Coordinates of C-alpha atoms and ligand atoms in Angstrom, one line a residue:
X1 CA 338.7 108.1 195.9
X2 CA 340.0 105.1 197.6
X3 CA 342.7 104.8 200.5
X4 CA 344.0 102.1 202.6
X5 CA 343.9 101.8 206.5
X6 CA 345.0 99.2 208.9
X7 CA 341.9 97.3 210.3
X8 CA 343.2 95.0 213.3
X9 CA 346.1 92.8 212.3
X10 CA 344.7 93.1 208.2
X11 CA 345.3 95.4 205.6
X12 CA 342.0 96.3 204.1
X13 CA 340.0 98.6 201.7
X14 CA 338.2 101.8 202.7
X15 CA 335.2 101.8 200.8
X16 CA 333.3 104.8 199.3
X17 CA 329.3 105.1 199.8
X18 CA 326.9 107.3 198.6
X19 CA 323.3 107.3 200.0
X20 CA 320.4 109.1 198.8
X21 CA 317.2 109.0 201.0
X22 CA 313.7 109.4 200.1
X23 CA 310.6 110.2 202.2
X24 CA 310.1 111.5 205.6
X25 CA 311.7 112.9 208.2
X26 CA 312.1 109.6 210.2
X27 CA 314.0 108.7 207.0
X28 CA 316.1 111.0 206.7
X29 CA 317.0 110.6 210.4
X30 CA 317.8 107.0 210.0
X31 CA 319.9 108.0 206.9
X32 CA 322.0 110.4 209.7
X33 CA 322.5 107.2 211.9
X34 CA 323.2 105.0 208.8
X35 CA 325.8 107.6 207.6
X36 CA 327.3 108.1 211.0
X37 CA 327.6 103.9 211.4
X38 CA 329.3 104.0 208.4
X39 CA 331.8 106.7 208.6
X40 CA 332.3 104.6 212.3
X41 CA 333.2 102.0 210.6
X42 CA 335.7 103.6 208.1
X43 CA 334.0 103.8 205.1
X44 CA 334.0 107.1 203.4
X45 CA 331.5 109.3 201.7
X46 CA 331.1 110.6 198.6
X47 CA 328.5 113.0 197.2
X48 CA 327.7 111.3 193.4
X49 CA 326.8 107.3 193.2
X50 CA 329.1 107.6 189.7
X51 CA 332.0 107.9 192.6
X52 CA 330.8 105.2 194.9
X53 CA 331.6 101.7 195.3
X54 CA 328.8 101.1 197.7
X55 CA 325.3 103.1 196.8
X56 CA 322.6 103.2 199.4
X57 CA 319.1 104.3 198.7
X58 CA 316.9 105.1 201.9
X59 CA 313.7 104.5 200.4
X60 CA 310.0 105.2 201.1
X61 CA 307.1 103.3 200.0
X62 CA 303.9 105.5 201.6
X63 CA 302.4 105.7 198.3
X64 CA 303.2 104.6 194.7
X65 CA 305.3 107.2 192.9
X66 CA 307.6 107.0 195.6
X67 CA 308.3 103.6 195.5
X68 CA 308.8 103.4 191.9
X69 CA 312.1 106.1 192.1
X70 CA 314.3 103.8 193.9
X71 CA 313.4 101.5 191.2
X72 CA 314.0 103.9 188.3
X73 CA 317.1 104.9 190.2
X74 CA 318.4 101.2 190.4
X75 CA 317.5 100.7 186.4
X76 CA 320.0 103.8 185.7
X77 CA 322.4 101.5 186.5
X78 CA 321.4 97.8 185.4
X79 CA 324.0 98.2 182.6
X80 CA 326.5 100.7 184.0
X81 CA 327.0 99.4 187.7
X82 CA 329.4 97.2 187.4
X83 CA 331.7 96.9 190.0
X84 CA 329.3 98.8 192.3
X85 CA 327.2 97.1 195.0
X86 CA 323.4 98.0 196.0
X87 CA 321.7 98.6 198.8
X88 CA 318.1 99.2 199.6
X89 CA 317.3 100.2 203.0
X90 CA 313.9 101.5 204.2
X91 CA 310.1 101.0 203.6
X92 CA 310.8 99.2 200.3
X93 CA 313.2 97.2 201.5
X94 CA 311.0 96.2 204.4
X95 CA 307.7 95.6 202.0
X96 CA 309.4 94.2 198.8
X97 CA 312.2 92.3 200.9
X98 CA 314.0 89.6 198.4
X99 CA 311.9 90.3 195.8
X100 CA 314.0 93.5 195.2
X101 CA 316.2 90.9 194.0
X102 CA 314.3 90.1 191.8
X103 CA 313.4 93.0 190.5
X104 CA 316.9 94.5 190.6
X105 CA 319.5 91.5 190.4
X106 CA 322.2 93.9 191.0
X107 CA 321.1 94.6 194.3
X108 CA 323.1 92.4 197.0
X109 CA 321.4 94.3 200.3
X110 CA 318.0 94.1 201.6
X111 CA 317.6 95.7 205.2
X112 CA 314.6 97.2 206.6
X113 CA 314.3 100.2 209.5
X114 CA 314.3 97.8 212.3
X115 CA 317.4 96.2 210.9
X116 CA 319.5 98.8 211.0
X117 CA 321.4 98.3 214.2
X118 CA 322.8 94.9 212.7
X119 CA 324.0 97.1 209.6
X120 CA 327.3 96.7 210.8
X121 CA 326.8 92.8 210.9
X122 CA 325.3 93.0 207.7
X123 CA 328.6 95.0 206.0
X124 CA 330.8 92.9 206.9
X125 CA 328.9 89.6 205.1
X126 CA 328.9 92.0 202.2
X127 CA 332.3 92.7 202.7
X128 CA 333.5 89.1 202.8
X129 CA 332.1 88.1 199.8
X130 CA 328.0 87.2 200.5
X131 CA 326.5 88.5 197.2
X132 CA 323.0 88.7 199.0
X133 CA 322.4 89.8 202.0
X134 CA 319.2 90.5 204.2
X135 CA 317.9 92.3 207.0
X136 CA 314.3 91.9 207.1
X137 CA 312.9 91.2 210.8
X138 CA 310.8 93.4 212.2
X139 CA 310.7 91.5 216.4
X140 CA 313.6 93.5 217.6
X141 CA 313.0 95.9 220.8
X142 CA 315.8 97.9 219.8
X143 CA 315.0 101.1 218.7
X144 CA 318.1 101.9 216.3
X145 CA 320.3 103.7 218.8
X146 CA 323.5 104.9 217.6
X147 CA 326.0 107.0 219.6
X148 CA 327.9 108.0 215.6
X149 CA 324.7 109.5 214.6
X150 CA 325.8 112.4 211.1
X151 CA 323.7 114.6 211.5
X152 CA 322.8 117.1 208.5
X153 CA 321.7 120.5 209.7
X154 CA 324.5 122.0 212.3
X155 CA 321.4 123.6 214.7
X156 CA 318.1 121.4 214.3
X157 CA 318.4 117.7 215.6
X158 CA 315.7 115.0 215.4
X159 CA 315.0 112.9 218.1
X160 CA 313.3 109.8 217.6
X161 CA 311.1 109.0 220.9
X162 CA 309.1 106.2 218.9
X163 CA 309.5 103.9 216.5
X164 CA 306.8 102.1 214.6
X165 CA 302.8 102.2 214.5
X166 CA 300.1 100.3 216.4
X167 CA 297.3 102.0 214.2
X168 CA 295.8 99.9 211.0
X169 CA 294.5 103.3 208.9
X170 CA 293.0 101.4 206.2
X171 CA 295.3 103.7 203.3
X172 CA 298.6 103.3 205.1
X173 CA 301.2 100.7 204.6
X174 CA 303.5 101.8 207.9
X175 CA 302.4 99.3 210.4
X176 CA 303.9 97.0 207.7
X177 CA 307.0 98.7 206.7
X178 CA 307.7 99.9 210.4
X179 CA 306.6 97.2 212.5
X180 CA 305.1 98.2 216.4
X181 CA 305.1 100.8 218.4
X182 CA 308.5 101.0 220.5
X183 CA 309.0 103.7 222.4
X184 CA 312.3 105.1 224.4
X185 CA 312.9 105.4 227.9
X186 CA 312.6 109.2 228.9
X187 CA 316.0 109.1 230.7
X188 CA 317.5 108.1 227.0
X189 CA 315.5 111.1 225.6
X190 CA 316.6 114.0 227.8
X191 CA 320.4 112.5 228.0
X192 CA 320.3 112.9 224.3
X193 CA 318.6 116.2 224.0
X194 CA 321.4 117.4 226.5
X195 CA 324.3 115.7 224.9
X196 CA 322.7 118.3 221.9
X197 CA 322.3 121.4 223.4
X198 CA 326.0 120.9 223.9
X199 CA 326.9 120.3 221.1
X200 CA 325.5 123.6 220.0
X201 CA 321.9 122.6 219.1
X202 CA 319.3 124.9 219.9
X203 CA 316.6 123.2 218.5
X204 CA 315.4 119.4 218.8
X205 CA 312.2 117.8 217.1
X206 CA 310.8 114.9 218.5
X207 CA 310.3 112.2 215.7
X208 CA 307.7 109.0 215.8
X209 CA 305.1 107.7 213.4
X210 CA 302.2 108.7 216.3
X211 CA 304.7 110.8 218.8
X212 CA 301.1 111.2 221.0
X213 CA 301.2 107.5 221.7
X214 CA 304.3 107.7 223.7
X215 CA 304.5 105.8 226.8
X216 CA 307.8 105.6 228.5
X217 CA 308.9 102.2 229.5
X218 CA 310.7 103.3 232.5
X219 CA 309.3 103.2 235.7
X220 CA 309.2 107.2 235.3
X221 CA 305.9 106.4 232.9
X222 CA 306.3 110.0 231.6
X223 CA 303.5 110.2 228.6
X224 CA 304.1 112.7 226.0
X225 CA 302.8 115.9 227.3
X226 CA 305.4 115.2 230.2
X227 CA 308.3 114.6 227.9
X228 CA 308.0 117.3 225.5
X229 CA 307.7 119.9 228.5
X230 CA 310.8 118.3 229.7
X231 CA 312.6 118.4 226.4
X232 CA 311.8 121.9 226.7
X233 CA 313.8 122.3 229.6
X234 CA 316.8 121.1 229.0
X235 CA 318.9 123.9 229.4
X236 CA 320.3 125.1 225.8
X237 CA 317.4 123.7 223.9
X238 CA 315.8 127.2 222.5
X239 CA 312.8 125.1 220.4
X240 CA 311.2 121.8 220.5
X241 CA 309.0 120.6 217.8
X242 CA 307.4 117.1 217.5
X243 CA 305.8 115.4 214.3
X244 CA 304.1 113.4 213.6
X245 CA 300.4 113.2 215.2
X246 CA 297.6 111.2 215.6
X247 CA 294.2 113.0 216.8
X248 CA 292.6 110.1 218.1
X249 CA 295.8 110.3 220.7
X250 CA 296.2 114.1 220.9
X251 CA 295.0 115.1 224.6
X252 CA 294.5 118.4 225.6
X253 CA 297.5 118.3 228.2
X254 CA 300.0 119.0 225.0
X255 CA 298.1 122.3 224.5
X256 CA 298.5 123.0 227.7
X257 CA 302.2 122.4 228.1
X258 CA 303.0 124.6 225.0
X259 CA 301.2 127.2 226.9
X260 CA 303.2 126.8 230.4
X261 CA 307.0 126.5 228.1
X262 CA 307.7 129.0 225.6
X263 CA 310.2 126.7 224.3
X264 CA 307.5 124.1 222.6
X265 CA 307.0 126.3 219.6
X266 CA 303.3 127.1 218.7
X267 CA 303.3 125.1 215.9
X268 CA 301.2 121.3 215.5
X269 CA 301.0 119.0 212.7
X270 CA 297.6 117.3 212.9
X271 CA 296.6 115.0 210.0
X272 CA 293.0 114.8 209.8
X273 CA 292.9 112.9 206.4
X274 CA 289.1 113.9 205.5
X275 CA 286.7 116.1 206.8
X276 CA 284.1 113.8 206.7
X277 CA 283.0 111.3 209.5
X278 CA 281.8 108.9 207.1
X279 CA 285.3 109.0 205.2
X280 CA 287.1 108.6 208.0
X281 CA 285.3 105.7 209.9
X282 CA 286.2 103.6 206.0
X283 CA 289.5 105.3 206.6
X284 CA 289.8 103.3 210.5
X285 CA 291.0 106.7 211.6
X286 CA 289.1 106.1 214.8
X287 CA 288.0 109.8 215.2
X288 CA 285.1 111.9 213.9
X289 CA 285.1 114.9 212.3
X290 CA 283.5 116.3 215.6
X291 CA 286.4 115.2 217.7
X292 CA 289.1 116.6 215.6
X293 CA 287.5 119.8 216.0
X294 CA 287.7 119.8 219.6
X295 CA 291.3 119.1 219.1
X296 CA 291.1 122.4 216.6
X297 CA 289.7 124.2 219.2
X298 CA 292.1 124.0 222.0
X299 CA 294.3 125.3 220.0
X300 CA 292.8 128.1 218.8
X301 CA 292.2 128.8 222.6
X302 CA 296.0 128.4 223.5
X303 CA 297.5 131.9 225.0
X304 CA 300.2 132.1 221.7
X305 CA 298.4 131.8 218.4
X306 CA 298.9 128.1 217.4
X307 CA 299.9 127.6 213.7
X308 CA 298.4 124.5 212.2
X309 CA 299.0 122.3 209.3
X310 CA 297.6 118.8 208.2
X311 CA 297.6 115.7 205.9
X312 CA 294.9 115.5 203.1
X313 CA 294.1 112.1 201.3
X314 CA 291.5 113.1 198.3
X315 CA 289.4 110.2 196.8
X316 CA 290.0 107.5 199.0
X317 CA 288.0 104.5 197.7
X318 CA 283.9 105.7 198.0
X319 CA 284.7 109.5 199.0
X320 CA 281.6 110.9 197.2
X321 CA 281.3 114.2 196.0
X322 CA 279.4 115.4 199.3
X323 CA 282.6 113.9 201.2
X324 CA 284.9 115.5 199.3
X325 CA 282.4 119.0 199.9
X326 CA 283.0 118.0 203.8
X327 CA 286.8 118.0 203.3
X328 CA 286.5 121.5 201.9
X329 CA 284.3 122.9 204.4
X330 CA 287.0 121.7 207.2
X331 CA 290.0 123.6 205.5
X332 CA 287.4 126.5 205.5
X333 CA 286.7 126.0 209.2
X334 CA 290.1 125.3 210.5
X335 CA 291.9 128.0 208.1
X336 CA 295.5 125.5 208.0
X337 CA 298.6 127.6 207.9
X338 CA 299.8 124.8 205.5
X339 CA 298.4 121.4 203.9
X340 CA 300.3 118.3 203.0
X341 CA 298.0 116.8 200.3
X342 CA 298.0 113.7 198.2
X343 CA 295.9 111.7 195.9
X344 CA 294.8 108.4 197.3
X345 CA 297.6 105.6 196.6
X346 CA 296.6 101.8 196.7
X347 CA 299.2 100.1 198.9
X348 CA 299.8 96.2 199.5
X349 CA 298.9 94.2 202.4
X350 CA 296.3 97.3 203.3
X351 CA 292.7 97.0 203.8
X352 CA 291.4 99.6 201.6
X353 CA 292.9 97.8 198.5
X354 CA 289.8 95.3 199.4
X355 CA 287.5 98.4 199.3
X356 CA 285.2 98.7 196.2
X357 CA 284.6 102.2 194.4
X358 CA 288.6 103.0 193.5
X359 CA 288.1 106.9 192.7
X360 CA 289.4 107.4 188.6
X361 CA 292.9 109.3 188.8
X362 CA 291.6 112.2 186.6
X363 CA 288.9 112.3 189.6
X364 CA 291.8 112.3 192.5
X365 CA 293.7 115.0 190.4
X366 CA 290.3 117.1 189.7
X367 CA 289.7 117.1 193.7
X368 CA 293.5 117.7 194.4
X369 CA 293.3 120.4 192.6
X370 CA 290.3 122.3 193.8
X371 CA 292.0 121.2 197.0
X372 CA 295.4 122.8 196.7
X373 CA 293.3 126.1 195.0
X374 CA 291.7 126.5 198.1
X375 CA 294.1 126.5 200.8
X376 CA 296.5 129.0 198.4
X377 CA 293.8 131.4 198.9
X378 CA 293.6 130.7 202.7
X379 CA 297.7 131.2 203.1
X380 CA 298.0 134.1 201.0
X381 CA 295.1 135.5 203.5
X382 CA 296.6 134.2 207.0
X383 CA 300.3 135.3 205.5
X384 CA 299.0 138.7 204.7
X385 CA 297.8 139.2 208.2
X386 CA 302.0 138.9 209.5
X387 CA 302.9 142.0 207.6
X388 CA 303.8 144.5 210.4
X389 CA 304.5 141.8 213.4
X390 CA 307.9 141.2 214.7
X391 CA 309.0 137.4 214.4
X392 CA 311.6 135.7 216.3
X393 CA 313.3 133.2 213.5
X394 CA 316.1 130.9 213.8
X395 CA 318.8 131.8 211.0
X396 CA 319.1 128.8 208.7
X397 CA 320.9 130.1 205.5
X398 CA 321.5 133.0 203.2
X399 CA 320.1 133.1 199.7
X400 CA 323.3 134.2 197.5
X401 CA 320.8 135.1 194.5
X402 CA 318.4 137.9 196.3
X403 CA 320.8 138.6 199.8
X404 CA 318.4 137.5 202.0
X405 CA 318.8 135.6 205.1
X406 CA 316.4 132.6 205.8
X407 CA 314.9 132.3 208.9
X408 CA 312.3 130.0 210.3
X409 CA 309.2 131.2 212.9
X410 CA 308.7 129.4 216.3
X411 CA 305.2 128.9 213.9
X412 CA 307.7 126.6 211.4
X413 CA 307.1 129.7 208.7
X414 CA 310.1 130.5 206.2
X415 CA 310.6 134.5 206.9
X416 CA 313.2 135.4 204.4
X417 CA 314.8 139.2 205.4
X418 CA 317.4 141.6 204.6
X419 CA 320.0 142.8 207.3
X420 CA 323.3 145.5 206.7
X421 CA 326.4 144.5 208.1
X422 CA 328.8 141.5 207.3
X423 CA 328.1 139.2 210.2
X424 CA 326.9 135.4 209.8
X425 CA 323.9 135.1 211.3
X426 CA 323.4 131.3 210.7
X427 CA 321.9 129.6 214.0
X428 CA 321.3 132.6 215.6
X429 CA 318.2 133.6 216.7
X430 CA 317.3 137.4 215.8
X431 CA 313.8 139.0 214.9
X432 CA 312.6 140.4 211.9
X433 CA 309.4 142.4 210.6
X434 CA 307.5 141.2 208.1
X435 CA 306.9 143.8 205.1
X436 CA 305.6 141.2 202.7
X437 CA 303.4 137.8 202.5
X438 CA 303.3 134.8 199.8
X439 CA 301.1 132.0 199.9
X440 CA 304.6 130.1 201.1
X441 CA 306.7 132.7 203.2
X442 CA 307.0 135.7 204.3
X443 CA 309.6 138.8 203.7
X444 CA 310.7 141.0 206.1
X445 CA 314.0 142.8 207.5
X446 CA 316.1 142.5 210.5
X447 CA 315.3 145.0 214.0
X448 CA 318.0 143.8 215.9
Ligands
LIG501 N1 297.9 107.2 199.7 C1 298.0 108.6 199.7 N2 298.5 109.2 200.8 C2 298.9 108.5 201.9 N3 299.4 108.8 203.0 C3 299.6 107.7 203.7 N4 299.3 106.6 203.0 C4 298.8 107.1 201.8 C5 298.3 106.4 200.7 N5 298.2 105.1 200.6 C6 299.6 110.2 203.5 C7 298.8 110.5 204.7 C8 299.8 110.5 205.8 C9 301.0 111.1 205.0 C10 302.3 110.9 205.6 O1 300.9 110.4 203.8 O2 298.1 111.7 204.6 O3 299.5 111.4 206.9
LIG502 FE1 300.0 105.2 208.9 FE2 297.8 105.7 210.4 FE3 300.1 104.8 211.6 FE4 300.0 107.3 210.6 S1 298.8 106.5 212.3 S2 301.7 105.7 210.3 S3 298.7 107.0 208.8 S4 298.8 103.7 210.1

């Protein structure tokens, strides 16, 4: 697939790319605004790397395994690439910089998530013949703004409001792949969350490493409460969801504005990591135990029922048996509505790979286990108590195989229900009763 098209007074090629992004959601929002700079800039996409010319990977290095895929994805084609170029964007790109060279000599680009608004700059040295190209500096106040922004899902949008982390958890290898804090005016915010609504978005969620930590740089000042109430009331936007959190940030004023604006959906993502004090201060979470509770517990006192979910690191370096007990006892006490859970992963340039008393794998994967038993048991319970409510869900899809239609709860649960008639109900918003509960979703048919 390659055409021609008249660039200025020159004749040249429109090139092909195919990207593939791994990780998080801030990755896959950078991969919109990579694709959308791209198709501005007349390249074209393609949906295999066997058809590409140019093959991006967006790539995410927050623990191990994930950063050895882009490198098993690069060896696929060590022998068979020829004619292709390489790119690696991302966390690896940021940690591993020209090493990836090394690594992968078939690479030519190297550009990092603070880099990305000189992608253009960096395409065209490709373009004219640089076999190796970089973009690996992390001082830039520019958040990556892009007015070409592809984005994937035709009624959700992320929005980032912050880029980059001021924290140093001792695990986590952000700060270093992601650089500091920057945050976006609030006027740049709203105009974008408008410019969405109308485009036919209904719901926005607000992206940042630690969203909690947002400080406008405005004279306006708005902190985040302020801003994701005023998200909220833009008009058009139906739902606003923000992830991801930090407790030692997390004030009660975001409680209370999900209360006053039916549009913040009751849903929060609050990591806690451990549930045990001790855990956490080696961790340099900069809460306790205690204090996340008292985060727990103005939510459980908001007016709509609150669901909540969390990030689980099992043996981190000294996490005794007793700490791992505490860590239990929390997902007992807080009853999640879902857990993101992960064995311990020793990362470079972090201070826990100083840290003496690595936890044995079969250990990590004994405790993950027990873990991941656990909270099953508490889903299938707090599912099971849905069956009979009436849910308002936003209509993502339709499952061909078993005729459903998939719909997610202001609560960010998957309700998956039947409804007669012909009509294409994707990105409406409809309710549904729930007849049935899983440990991951919930079943249910249409009322309306
Ligand atoms: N090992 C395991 N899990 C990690 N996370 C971050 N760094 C590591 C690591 N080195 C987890 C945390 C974080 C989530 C995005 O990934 O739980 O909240
Ligand atoms: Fe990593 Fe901690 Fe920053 Fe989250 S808050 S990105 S876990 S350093």
């Amino acid at each position: 697939m390659k055409c021609t098209a008249a660039k200025g007074a020159a004749e040249s090629t429109v090139k092909t790319f195919y990207i593939e992004t791994f990780g998080c959601q801030m990755n896959a929002h950078d991969s919109e605004k990579v694709v959308g700079t791209l198709l501005n800039q007349g390249y074209s996409q393609v949906p295999t790397p066997d058809e590409a010319e140019l093959v991006f990977y967006n790539t995410c290095s927050i623990r191990d395994k994930a950063e050895q895929k882009v490198f098993h994805r690069l060896d696929q084609f060590k022998k068979n690439g020829k004619g292709k170029t390489f790119a690696v964007l991302g966390c690896v790109a940021q940690q591993e910089g020209e090493r990836i060279f090394e690594k992968a000599p078939h690479v030519s680009l190297v550009c990092g998530s603070a880099s990305y608004n000189k992608l253009p700059e960096l395409l065209v040295q490709l373009e004219t013949g640089n076999r190796r190209v970089t973009g690996l500096s992390l001082d830039t106040d520019l958040t990556f703004e892009t007015p070409v922004t592809r984005r994937d899902n035709p009624h959700r949008a992320y929005i980032t409001i912050i880029e980059g982390c001021d924290k140093s958890c001792a695990y986590c290898v952000v700060p270093f792949t992601r650089g500091p804090e920057r945050s976006r005016t609030s006027a740049s915010v709203i105009a974008e969350a408008s410019e969405l609504a109308r485009a036919g978005y209904s719901e926005i969620q607000l992206l940042g490493q630690n969203v909690n930590s947002y400080r406008d740089p405005s004279p306006a000042g708005w902190d985040f409460a302020k801003l994701l109430d005023q998200v909220g009331r833009v008009d058009g936007i139906r739902r606003v969801r923000f992830t991801t959190s930090h407790p030692r940030d997390f004030v009660k004023e975001i409680i209370d504005a999900i209360d006053a604006n039916p549009a913040l959906c009751n849903h929060v993502h609050l990591p806690a990591q451990s549930g045990s004090s001790r855990v956490l201060d080696s961790m340099q979470r900069l809460y306790t135990r205690e204090q996340y509770m008292t985060r727990i517990a103005w939510m459980k006192a908001a007016k709509r029922p609150i669901a909540i979910s969390t990030d689980i690191i099992v043996g981190f370096p000294g996490e005794t048996e007793a700490d791992f007990e505490a860590t239990l006892e929390l997902i007992d006490e807080v009853e999640y509505d879902s857990i993101f859970s992960f064995k311990y992963s020793r990362r470079p340039n972090t201070v826990a790979l100083r840290l003496n008393d690595q936890i044995p794998e079969e250990e990590k994967s004994r405790r993950l286990t027990i873990l991941q038993e656990k909270q099953r048991a508490i889903q299938v319970r707090r599912n099971a108590a849905y069956v009979g409510t009436v849910e308002e869900c936003l209509v993502e899809g339709f499952n061909q195989a078993t005729g459903q239609w998939i719909g997610r709860t202001s609560q960010n649960k998957t309700l998956n229900f039947l409804r007669r008639g012909e009509e294409d109900l994707r990105g409406l918003y409809v309710e549904a009763r729930v007849t049935r509960a899983g440990p991951n979703s919930l079943a249910g048919e249409c009322v309306n």
